[in-house]
Short mmCIF file of C-alpha atoms in Angstrom, two decimals:
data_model
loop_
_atom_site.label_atom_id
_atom_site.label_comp_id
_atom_site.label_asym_id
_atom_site.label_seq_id
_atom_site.Cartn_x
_atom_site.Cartn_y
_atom_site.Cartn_z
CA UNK A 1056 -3.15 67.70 -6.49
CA UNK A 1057 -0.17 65.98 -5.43
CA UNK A 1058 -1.64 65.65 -1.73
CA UNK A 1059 -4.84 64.50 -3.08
CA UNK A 1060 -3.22 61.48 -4.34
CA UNK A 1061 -1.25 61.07 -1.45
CA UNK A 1062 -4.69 61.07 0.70
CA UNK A 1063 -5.60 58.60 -1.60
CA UNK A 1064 -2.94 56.21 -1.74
CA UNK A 1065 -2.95 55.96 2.29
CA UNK A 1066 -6.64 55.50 2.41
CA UNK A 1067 -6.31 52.40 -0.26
CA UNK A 1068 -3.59 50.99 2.11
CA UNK A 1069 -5.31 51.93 5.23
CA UNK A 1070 -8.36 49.68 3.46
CA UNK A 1071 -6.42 47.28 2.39
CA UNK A 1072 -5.08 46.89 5.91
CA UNK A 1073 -8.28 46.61 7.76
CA UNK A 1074 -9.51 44.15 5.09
CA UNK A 1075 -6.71 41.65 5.71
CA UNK A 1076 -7.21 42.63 9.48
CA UNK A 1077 -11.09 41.42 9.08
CA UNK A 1078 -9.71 38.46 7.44
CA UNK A 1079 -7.38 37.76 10.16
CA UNK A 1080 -9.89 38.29 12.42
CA UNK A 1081 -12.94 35.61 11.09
CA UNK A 1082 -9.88 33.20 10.58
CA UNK A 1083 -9.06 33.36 14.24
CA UNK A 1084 -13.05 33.35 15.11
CA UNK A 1085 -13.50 29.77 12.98
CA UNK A 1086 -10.43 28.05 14.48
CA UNK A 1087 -11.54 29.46 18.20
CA UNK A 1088 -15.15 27.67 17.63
CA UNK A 1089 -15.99 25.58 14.40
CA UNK A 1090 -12.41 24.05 13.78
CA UNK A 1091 -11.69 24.31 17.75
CA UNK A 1092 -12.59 20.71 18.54
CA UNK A 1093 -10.85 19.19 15.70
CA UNK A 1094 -7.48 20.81 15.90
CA UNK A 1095 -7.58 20.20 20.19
CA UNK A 1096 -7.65 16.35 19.54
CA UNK A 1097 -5.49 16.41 16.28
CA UNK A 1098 -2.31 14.33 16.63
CA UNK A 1099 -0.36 16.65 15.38
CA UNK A 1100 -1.25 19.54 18.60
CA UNK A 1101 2.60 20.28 20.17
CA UNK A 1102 0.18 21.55 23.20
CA UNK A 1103 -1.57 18.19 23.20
CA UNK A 1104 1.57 16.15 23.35
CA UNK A 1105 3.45 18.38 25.81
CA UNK A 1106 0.63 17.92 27.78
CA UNK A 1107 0.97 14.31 27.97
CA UNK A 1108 4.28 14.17 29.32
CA UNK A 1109 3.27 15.70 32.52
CA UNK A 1110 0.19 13.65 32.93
CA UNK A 1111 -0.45 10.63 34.92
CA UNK A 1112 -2.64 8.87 31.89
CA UNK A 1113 -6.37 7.42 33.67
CA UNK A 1114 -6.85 3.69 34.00
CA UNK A 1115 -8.78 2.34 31.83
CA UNK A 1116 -11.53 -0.62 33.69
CA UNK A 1117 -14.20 -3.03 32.00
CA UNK A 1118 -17.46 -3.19 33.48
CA UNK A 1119 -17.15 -4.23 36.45
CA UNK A 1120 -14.27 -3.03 37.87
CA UNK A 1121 -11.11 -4.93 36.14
CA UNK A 1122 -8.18 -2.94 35.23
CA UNK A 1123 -7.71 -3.26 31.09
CA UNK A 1124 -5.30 -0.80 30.76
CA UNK A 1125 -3.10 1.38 33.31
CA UNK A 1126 -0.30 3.28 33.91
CA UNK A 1127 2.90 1.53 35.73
CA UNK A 1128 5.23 2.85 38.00
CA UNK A 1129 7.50 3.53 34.95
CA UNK A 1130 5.37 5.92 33.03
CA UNK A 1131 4.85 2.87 30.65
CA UNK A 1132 1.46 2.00 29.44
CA UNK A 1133 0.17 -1.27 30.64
CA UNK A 1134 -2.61 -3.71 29.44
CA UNK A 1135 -3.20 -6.80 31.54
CA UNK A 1136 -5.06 -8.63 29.24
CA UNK A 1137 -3.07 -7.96 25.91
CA UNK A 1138 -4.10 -9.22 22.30
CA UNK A 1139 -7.65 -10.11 23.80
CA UNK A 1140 -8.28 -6.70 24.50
CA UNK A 1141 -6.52 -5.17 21.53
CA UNK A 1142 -9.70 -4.56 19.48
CA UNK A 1143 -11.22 -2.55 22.52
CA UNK A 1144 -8.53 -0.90 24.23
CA UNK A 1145 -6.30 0.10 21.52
CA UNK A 1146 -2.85 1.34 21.99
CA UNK A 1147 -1.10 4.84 23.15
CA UNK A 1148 2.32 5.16 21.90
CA UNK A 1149 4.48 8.06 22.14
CA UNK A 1150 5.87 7.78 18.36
CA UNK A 1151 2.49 6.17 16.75
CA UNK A 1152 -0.47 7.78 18.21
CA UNK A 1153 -3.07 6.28 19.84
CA UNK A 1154 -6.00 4.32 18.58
CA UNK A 1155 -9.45 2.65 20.42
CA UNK A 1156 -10.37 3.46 23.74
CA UNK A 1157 -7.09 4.80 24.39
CA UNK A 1158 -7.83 7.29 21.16
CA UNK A 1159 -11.14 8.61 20.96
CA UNK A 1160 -10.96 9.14 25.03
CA UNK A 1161 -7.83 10.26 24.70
CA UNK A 1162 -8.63 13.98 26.54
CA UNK A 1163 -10.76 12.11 29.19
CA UNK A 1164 -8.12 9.89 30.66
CA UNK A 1165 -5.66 13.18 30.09
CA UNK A 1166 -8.35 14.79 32.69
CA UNK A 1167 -8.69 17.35 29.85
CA UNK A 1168 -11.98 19.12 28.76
CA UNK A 1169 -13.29 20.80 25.55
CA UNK A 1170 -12.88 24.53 27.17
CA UNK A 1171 -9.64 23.87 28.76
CA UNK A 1172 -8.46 22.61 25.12
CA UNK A 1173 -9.27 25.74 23.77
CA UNK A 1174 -7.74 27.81 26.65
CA UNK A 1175 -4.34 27.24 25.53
CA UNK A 1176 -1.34 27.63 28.06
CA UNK A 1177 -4.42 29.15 30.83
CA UNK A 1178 -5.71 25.70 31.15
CA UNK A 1179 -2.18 24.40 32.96
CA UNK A 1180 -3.80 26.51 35.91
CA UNK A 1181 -6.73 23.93 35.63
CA UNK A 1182 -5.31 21.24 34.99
CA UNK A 1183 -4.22 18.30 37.63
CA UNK A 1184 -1.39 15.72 37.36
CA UNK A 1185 -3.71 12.79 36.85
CA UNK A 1186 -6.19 12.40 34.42
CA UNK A 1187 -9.70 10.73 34.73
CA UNK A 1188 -10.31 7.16 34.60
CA UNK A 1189 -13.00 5.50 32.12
CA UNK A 1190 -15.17 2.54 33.31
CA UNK A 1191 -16.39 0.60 29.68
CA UNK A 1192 -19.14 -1.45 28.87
CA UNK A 1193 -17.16 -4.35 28.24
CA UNK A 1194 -17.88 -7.38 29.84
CA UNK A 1195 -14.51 -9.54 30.49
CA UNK A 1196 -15.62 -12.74 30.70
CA UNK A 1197 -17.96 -12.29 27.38
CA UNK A 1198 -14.84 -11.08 25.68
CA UNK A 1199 -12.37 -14.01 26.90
CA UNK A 1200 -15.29 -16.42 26.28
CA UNK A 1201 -15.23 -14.51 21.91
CA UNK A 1202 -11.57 -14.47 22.04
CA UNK A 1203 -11.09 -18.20 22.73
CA UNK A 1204 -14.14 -19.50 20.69
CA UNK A 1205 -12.52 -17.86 17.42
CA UNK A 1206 -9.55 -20.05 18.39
CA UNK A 1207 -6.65 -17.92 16.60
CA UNK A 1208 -8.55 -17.90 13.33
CA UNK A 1209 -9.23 -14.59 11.14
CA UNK A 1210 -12.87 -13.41 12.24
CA UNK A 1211 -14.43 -10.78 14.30
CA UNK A 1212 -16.94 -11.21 17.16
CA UNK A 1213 -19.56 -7.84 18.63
CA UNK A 1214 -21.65 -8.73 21.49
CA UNK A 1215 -24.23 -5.68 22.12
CA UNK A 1216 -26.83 -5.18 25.21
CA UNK A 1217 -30.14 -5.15 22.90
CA UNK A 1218 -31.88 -2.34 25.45
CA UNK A 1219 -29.35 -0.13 25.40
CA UNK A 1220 -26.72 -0.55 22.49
CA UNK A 1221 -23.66 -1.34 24.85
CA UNK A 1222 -20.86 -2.63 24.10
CA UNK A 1223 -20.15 -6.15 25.94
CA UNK A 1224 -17.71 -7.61 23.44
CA UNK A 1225 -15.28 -6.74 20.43
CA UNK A 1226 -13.12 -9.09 19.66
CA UNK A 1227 -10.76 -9.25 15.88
CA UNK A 1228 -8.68 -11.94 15.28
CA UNK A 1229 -5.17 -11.94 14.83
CA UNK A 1230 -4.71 -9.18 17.25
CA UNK A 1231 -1.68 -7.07 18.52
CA UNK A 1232 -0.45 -7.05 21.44
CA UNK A 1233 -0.70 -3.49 22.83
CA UNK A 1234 1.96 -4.01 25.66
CA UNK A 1235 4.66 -3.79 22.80
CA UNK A 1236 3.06 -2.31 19.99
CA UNK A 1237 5.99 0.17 19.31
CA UNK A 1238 9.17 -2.46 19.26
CA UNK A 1239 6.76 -4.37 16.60
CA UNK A 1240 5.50 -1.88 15.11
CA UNK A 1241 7.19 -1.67 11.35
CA UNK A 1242 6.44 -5.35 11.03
CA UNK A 1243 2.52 -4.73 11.41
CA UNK A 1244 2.04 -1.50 10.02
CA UNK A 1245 3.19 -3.41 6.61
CA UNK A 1246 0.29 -6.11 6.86
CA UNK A 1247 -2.35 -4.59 4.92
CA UNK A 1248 -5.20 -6.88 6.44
CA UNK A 1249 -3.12 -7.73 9.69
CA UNK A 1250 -3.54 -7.69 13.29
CA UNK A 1251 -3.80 -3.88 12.71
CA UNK A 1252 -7.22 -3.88 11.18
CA UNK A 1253 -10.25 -4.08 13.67
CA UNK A 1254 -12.32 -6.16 11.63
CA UNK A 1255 -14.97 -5.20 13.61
CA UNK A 1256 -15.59 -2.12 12.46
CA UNK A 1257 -13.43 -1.83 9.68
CA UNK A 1258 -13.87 -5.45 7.66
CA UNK A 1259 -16.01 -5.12 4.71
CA UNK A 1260 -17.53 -9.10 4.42
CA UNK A 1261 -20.49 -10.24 2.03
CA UNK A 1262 -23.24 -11.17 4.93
CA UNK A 1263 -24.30 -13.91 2.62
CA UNK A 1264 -27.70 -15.85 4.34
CA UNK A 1265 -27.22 -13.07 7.81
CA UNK A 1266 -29.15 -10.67 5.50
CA UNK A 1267 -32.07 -12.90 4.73
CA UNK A 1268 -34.26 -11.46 7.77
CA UNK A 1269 -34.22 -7.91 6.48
CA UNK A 1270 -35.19 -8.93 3.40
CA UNK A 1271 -37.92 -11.48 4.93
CA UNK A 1272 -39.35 -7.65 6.64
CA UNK A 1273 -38.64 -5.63 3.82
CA UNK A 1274 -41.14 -8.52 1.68
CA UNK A 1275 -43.84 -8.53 4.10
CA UNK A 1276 -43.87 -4.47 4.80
CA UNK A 1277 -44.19 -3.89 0.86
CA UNK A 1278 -46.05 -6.58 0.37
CA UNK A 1279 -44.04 -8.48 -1.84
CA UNK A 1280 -45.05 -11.56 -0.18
CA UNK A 1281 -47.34 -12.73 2.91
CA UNK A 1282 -46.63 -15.24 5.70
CA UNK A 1283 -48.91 -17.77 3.61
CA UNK A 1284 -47.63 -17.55 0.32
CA UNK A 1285 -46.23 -21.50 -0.73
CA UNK A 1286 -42.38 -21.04 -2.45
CA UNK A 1287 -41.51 -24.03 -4.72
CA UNK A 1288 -38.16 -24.40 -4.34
CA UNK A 1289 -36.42 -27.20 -6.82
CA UNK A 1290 -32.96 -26.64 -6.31
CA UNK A 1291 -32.28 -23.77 -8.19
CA UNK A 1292 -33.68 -20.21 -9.64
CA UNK A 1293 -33.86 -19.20 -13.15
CA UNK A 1294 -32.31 -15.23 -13.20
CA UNK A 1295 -32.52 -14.67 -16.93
CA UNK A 1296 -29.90 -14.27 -19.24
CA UNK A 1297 -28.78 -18.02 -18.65
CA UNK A 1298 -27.97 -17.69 -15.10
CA UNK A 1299 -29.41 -19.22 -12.07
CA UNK A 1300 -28.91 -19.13 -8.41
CA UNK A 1301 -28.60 -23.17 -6.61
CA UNK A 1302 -28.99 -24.05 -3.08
CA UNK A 1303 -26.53 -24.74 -0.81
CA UNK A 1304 -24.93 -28.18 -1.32
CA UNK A 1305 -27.61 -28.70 -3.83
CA UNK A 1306 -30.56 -29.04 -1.29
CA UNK A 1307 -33.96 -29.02 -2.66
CA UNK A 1308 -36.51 -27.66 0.04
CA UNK A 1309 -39.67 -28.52 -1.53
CA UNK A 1310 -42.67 -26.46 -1.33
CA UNK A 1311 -41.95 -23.77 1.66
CA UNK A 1312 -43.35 -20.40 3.50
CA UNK A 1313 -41.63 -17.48 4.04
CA UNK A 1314 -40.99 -18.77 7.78
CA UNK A 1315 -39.50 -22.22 6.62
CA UNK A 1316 -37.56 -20.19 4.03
CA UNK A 1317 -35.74 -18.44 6.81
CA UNK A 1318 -35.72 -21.52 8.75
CA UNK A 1319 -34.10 -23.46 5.88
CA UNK A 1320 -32.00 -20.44 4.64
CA UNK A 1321 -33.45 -21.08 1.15
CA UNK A 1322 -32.03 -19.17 -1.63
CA UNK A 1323 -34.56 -19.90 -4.02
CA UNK A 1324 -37.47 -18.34 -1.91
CA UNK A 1325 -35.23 -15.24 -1.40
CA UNK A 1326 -33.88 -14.81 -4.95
CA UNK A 1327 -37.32 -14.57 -6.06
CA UNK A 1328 -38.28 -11.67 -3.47
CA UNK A 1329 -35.30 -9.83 -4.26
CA UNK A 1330 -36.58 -10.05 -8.17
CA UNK A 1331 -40.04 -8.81 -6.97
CA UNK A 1332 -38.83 -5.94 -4.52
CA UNK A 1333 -36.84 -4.18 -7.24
CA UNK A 1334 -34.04 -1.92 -7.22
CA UNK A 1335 -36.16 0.77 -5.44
CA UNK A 1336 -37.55 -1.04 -2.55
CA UNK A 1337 -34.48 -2.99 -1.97
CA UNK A 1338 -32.34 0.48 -1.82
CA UNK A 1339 -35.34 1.70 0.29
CA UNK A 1340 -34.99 -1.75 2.81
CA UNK A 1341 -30.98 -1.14 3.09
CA UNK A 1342 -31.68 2.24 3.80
CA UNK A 1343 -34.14 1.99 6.30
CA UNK A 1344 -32.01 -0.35 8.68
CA UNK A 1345 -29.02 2.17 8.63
CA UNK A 1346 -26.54 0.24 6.06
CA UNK A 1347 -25.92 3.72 4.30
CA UNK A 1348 -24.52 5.79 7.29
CA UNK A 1349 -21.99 5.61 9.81
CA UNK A 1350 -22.15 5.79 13.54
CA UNK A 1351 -20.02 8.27 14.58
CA UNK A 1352 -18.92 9.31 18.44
CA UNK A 1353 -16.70 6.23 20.08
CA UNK A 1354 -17.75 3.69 17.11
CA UNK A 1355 -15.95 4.38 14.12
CA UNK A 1356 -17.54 2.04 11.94
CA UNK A 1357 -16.47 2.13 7.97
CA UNK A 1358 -19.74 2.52 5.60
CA UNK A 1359 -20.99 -0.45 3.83
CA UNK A 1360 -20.60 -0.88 0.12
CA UNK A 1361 -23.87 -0.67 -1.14
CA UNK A 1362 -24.92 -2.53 -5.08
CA UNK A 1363 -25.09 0.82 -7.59
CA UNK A 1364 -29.24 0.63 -7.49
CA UNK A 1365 -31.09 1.39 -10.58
CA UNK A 1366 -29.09 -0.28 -12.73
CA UNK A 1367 -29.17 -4.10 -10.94
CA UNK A 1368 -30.08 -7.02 -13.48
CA UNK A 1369 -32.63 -9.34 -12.08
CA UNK A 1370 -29.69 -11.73 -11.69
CA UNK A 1371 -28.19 -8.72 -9.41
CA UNK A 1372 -31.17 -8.17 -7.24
CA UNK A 1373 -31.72 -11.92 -6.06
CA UNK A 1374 -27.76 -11.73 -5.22
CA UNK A 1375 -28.47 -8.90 -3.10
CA UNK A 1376 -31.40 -10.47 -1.38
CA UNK A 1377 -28.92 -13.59 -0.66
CA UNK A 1378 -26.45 -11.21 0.76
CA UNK A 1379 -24.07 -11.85 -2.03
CA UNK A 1380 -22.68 -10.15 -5.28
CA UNK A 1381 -21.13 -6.59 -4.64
CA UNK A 1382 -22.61 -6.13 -0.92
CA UNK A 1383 -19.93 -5.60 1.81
CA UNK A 1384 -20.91 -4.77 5.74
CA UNK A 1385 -19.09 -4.84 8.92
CA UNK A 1386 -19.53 -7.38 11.40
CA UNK A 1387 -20.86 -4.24 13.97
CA UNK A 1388 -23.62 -3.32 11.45
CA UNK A 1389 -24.80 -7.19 11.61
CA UNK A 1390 -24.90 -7.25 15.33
CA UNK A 1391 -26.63 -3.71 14.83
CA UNK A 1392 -29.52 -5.24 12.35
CA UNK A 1393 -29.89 -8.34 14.76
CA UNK A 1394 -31.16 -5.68 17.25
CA UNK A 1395 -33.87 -4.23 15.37
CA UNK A 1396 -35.35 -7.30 15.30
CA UNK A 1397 -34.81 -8.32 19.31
CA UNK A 1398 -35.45 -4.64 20.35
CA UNK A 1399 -39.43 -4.08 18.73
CA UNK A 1400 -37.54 -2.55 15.71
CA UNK A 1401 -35.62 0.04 17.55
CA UNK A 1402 -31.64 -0.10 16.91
CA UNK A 1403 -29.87 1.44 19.62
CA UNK A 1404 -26.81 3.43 19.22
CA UNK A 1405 -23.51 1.40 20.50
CA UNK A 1406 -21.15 2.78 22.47
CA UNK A 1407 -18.14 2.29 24.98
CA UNK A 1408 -17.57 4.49 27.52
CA UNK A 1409 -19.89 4.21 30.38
CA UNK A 1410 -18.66 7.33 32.67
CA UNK A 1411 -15.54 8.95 33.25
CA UNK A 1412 -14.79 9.55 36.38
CA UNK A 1413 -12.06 12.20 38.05
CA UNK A 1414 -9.17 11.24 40.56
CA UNK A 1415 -11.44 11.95 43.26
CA UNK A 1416 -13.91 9.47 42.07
CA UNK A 1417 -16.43 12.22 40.97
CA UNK A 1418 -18.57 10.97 37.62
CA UNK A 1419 -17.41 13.63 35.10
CA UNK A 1420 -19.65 12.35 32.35
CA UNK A 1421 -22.09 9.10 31.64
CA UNK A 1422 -23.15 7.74 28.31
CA UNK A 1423 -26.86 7.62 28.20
CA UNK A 1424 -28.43 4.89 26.05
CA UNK A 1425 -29.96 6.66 22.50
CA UNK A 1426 -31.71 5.14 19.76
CA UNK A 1427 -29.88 5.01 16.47
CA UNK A 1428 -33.08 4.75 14.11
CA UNK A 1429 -36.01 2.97 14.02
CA UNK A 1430 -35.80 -0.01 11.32
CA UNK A 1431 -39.47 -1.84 11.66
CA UNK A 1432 -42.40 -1.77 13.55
CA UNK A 1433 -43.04 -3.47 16.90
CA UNK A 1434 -45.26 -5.87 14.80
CA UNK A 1435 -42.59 -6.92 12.17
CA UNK A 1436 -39.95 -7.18 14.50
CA UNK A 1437 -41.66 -9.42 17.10
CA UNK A 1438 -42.35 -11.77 13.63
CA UNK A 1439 -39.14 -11.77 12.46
CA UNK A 1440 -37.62 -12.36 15.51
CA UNK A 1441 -40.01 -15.65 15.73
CA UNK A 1442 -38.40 -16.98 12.73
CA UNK A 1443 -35.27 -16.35 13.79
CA UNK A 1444 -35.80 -18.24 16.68
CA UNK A 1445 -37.20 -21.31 14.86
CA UNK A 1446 -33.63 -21.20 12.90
CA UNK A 1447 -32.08 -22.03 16.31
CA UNK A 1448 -34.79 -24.57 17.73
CA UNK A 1449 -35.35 -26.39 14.32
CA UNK A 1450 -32.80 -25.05 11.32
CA UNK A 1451 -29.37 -23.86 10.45
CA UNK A 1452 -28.46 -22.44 13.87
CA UNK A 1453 -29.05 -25.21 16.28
CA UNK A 1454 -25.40 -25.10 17.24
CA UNK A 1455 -25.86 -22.37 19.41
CA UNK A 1456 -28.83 -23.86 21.21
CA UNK A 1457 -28.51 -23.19 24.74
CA UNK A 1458 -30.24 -25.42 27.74
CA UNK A 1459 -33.00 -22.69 29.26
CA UNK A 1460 -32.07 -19.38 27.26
CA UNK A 1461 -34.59 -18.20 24.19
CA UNK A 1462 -31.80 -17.74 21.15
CA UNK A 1463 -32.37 -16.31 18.11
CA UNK A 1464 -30.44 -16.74 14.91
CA UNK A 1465 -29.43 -17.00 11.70
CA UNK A 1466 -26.62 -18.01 9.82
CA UNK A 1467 -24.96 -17.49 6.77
CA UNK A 1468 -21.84 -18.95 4.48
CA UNK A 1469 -20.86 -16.41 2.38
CA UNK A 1470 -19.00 -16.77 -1.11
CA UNK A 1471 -15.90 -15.34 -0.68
CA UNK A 1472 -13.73 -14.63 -4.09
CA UNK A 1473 -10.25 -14.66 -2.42
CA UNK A 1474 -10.87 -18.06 -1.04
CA UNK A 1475 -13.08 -20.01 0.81
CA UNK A 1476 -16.60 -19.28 2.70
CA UNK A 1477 -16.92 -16.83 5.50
CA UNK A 1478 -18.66 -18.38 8.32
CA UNK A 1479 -21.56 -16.08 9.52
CA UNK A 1480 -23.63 -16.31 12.73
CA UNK A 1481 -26.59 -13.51 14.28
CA UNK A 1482 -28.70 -13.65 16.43
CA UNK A 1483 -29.96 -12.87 20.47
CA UNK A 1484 -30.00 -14.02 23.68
CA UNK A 1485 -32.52 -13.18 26.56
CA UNK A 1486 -30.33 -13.65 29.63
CA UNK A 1487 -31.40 -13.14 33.37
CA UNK A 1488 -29.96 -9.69 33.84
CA UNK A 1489 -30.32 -8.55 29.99
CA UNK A 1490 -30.97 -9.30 26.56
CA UNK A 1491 -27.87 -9.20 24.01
CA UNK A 1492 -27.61 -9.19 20.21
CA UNK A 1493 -24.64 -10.70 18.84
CA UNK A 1494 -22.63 -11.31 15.17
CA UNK A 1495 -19.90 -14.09 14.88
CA UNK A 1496 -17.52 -13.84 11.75
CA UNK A 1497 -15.17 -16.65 11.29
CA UNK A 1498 -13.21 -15.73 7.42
CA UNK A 1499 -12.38 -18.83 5.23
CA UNK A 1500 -14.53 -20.92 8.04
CA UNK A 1501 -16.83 -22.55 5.70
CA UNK A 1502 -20.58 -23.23 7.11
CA UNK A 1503 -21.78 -20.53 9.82
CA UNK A 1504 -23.61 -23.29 11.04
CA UNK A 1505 -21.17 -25.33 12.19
CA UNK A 1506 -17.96 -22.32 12.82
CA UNK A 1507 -19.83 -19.62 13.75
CA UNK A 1508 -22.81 -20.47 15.67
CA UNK A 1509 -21.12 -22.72 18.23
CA UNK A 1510 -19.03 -19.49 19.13
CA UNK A 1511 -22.74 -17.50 19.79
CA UNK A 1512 -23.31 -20.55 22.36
CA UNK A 1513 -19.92 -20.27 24.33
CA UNK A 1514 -20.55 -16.30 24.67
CA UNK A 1515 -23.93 -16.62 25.66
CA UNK A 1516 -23.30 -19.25 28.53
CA UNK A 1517 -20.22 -16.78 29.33
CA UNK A 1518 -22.77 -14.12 29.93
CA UNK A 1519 -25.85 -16.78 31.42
#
């Protein structure tokens, strides 16, 4: 009897062991594959950073060959063109991380490799002394020409091929200067919306009048309106509840269509479709152009904050249709929404990183262009994007008129609660060698008119 227990009592450990051992077992299974990827590039690897101490870090080069950031002769990182670069480049500091290029390629220019993460200590055998270069998207001169047009002032400023969703330009203003982001470090880590903060991806702005051509589509696909259809617009628009909604500066457009409306930026015209497209088919409009979801890969963009649909007052819904009330986007998603309408109603995924390329100067790995969604049809795009142009040849946007080039535009002052007007500007350019959508975000710069849209101008003769 005594035995049988016995028996017993080892077979209940025995199970228990092989239990724990199963356990042990799946656990090391989901960290070799699912959680693999994730814990290679986390921060926090010791294997990662020993790694990089024995590496000669890649060289980082725009598009056409210029050197944004390198390695010196001192192991230091260095980036030739500093704070102008800062929103695309990053930083790569041995005590803070790295962010930008310099983060999300981070294994590339290491001349490291999914498997060989996952190797361990075996992938030293693979691994050389220098890593891989990256050659960007990033055109230099469209940059410098962004950088100097916001003049110093708080804004942001994405330049985007329209065919194939590259990057040419990302500029945010104030910027850091990556060549001695460490000794400065404790200063701008403590300034909340500082030079830290890539307001290109990660400001959250009302689009204010910007957001007028999506609504101009979403009207005409649910037929909420037609191109013929006369708007009366006096001044201002009744809400309900003893609110209205007034024109800018108190204008008074008269008796308008849907393309003057646009032209004119008139809020009365697009108060009243936002009334007659409901909560439903407004959610459905925002929706459809990609305002609810995030990009993902080398463009970290933060999510837009989105009006709580199905319970918007009428008052609510023409503010959303005017790009105001509790709407917030990034100046990236505005450049992105300017393509659907230059690009037959395809939005192209942005990215970066062209190739990366080995020591021996063999091409590793090339971005291919993808679509990101398809916002409109061919049809609605090509007559949206004829309004827009008529905002540059006859309206709001003639500021960025340039001598030979077909612009598009349209521009937008935003009410800003913390203080005055952002100054909003979006649009495309067909250029000789490509076509490129644009946004322009100038904070506290009052009319995007007159602030943002001559910036638009100076980038597109940068790029002409």
């Amino acid at each position: 009897m005594a035995d049988w227990k016995l028996r017993k009592q080892i077979l209940q450990a025995a199970s228990a062991c092989m239990a724990l051992f199963g356990v042990l077992a799946l656990y090391i299974v989901y960290l070799t594959t699912w959680a693999a990827k994730d814990l290679s590039s986390n921060p926090l690897n010791m294997r990662s950073a020993a790694a990089r101490a024995d590496i000669w870090r890649g060289t980082i080069y725009d598009a056409s060959g210029t050197v944004l950031a390198e390695t010196a002769d001192d192991g230091m990182r260095r980036y030739p063109f500093g704070k102008m670069m800062a929103a695309v480049t990053g930083y790569n500091g041995e005590n803070i991380g790295s962010t930008g290029v310099e983060g999300h390629a981070n294994r590339a220019l290491l001349g490291l490799t999914d498997d060989m993460q996952r190797m361990g200590p075996l992938a030293q055998l693979l691994q050389t002394g220098r890593g891989n270069d990256v050659r960007l998207t990033v055109d230099a001169n469209a940059q410098k020409a962004a950088y100097e047009g916001l003049a110093g002032r708080r804004g942001a400023v994405v330049v985007l091929d329209a065919e194939t969703g590259a990057v040419l330009a990302m500029v945010s203003t104030p910027a850091y200067d990556p060549n001695d982001i460490e000794t400065n470090w404790k200063v701008l880590s403590k300034q909340a919306d500082g030079a830290l903060l890539n307001r290109c991806v990660q400001g959250l702005y009302p689009p204010g009048s910007t957001i007028k051509p999506m609504i101009a589509d979403a009207a005409l696909t649910e037929g909420a309106t037609d191109e013929k259809e006369v708007f009366d617009c006096t001044g201002t628009l009744d809400v309900g509840g003893g609110h209205t909604i007034g024109e800018s500066h108190g204008e008074v457009h008269g008796k308008v269509i849907l393309r003057d409306a646009v032209t004119e930026s008139c809020n009365v015209t697009f108060g009243t479709l936002g009334m007659r497209l409901g909560d439903a088919k407004l959610k459905k409009a925002y929706e459809r152009f990609g305002f609810a979801e995030g990009i993902g890969e080398d463009i970290v963009m933060e999510p837009s904050h989105l009006p709580d649909f199905g319970k918007l007052s009428n008052g609510d819904q023409a503010q959303v249709a005017i790009g105001q009330g509790t709407l917030l986007v990034t100046p990236m998603h505005m450049a992105l929404l300017a393509d659907a309408f230059a690009n037959g109603g395809r939005i192209m995924k942005p990215y970066l990183v062209q190739q990366v390329v080995s020591p021996n100067g063999m091409v590793v790995s090339e971005t291919q262009p993808s679509v990101w969604r398809t916002a409109t049809s061919p049809e609605m795009a090509a007559i949206i994007d004829s309004y827009m142009e008529r905002v540059v040849e006859k309206g709001t946007g003639r500021a960025a008129h340039v001598f030979g080039v077909r612009v598009t535009g349209k521009t937008g002052t935003a009410e800003n609660s913390a203080g005055a007007d952002h100054a909003w500007f979006i649009g495309s350019a067909d250029l000789p060698k490509r076509k490129i959508v644009f946004a322009v975000l100038v904070e506290n710069g009052g009319g995007g008119g007159t602030e943002a849209a001559p910036i638009a101008r100076r980038i597109i003769e940068s790029l002409a």
